mmCIF file of C-alpha atoms in Angstrom:
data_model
loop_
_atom_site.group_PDB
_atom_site.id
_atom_site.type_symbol
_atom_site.label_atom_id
_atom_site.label_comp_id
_atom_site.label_asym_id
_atom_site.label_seq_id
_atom_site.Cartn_x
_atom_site.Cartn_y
_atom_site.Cartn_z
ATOM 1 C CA UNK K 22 71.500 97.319 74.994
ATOM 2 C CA UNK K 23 70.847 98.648 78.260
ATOM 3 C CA UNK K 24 67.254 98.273 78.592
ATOM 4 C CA UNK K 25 67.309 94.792 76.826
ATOM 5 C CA UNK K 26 64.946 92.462 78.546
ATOM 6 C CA UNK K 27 67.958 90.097 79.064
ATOM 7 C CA UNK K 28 70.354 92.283 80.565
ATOM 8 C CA UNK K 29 67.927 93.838 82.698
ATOM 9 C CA UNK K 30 67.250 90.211 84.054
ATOM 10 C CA UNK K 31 71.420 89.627 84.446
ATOM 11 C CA UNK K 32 71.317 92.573 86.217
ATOM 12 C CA UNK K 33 68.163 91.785 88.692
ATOM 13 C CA UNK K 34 69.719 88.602 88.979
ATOM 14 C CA UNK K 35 73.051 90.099 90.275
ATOM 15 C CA UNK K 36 71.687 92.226 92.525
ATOM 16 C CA UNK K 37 69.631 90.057 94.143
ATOM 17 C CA UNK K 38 72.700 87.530 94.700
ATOM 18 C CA UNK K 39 74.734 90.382 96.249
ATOM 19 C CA UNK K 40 71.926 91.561 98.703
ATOM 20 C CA UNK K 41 71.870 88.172 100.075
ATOM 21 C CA UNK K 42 75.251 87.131 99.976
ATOM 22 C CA UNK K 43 75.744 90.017 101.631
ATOM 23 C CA UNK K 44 73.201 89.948 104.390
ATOM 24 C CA UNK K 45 73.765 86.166 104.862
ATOM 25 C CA UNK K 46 77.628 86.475 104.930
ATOM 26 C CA UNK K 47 77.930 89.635 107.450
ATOM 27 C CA UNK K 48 74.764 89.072 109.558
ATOM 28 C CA UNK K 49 73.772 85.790 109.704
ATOM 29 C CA UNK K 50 77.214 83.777 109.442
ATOM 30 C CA UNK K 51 78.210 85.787 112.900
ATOM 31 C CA UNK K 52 74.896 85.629 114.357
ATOM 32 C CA UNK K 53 74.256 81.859 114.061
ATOM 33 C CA UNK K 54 77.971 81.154 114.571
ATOM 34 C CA UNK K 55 78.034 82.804 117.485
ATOM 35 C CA UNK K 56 74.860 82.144 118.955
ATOM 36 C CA UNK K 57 74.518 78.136 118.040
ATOM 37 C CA UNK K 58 77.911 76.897 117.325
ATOM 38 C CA UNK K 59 80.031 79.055 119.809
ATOM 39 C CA UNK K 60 82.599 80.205 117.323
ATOM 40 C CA UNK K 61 85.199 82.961 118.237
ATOM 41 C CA UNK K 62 85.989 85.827 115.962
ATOM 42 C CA UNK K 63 89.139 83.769 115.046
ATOM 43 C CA UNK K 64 86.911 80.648 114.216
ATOM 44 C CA UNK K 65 84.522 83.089 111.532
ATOM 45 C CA UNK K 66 87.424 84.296 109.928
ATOM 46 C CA UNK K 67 88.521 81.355 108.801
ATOM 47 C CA UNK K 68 85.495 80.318 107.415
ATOM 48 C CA UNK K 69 85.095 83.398 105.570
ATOM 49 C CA UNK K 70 88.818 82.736 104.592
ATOM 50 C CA UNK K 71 87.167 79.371 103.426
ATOM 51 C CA UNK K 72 84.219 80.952 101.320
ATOM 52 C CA UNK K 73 86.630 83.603 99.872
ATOM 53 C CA UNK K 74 89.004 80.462 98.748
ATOM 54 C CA UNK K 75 86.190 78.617 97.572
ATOM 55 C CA UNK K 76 84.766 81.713 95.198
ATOM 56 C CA UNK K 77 88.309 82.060 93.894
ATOM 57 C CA UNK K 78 89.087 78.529 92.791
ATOM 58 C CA UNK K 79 85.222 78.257 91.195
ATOM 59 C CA UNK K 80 85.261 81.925 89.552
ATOM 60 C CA UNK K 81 87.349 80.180 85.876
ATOM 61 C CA UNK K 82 85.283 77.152 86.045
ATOM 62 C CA UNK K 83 82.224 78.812 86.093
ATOM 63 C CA UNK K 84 83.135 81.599 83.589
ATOM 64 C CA UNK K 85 84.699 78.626 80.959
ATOM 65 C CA UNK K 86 81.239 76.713 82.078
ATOM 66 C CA UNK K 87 79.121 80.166 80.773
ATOM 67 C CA UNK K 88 81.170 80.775 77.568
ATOM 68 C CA UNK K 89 80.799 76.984 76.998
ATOM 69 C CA UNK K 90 77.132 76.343 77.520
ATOM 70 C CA UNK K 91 75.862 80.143 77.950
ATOM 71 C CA UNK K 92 74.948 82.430 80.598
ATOM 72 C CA UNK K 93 71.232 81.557 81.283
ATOM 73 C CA UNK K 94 72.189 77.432 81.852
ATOM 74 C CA UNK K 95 74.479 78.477 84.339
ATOM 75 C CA UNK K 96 72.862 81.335 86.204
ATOM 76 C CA UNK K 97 69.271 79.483 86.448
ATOM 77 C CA UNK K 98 71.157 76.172 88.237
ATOM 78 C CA UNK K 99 73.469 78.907 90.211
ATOM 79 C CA UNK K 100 70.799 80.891 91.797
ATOM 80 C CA UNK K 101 68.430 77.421 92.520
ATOM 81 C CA UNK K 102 72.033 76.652 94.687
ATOM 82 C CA UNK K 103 72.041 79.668 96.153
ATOM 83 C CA UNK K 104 68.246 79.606 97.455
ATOM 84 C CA UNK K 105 68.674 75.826 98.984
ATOM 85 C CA UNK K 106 71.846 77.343 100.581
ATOM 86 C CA UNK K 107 69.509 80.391 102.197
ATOM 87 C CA UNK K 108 66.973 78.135 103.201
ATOM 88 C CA UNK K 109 69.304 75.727 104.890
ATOM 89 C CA UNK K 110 69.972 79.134 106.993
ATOM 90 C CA UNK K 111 66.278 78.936 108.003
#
């Protein structure tokens, strides 16, 4: 189970996604925010308030939409999203 080619992708997959949530969310979000919009620490908090908010309400959606149609239709068109939303960084 563990070293099934599937999981092992799952798992690559889910790593990846946290690396650059994480570097996007708590480097470049403050950075750029900062830097090009002018935003006070007040002003990021609420839009990481907002992404927090947002990841809650879409969590049971996209868990019913995985049991429903299966893991690999959702994660492929999930992590296309998240690499437009990267780029858009750039």
């Amino acid at each position: 189970m563990v070293m099934s080619r599937d999981f092992l992708a799952v798992g690559f997959v889910t790593l990846v996604i946290f690396l650059t949530r994480t570097g996007s969310r708590q480097t470049l979000v403050p950075l750029l925010g900062e830097d090009q919009l002018g935003l006070s620490p007040g002003d990021l908090g609420a839009i990481f308030t907002g992404m927090s908010i947002i990841n809650v309400v879409l969590l049971t959606p996209a868990a019913l939409a995985a049991d429903r149609f299966g893991r690999k239709r959702v994660i492929v068109p999930s992590m296309l999203a998240h690499a437009v939303g990267l780029l858009m960084y750039a």
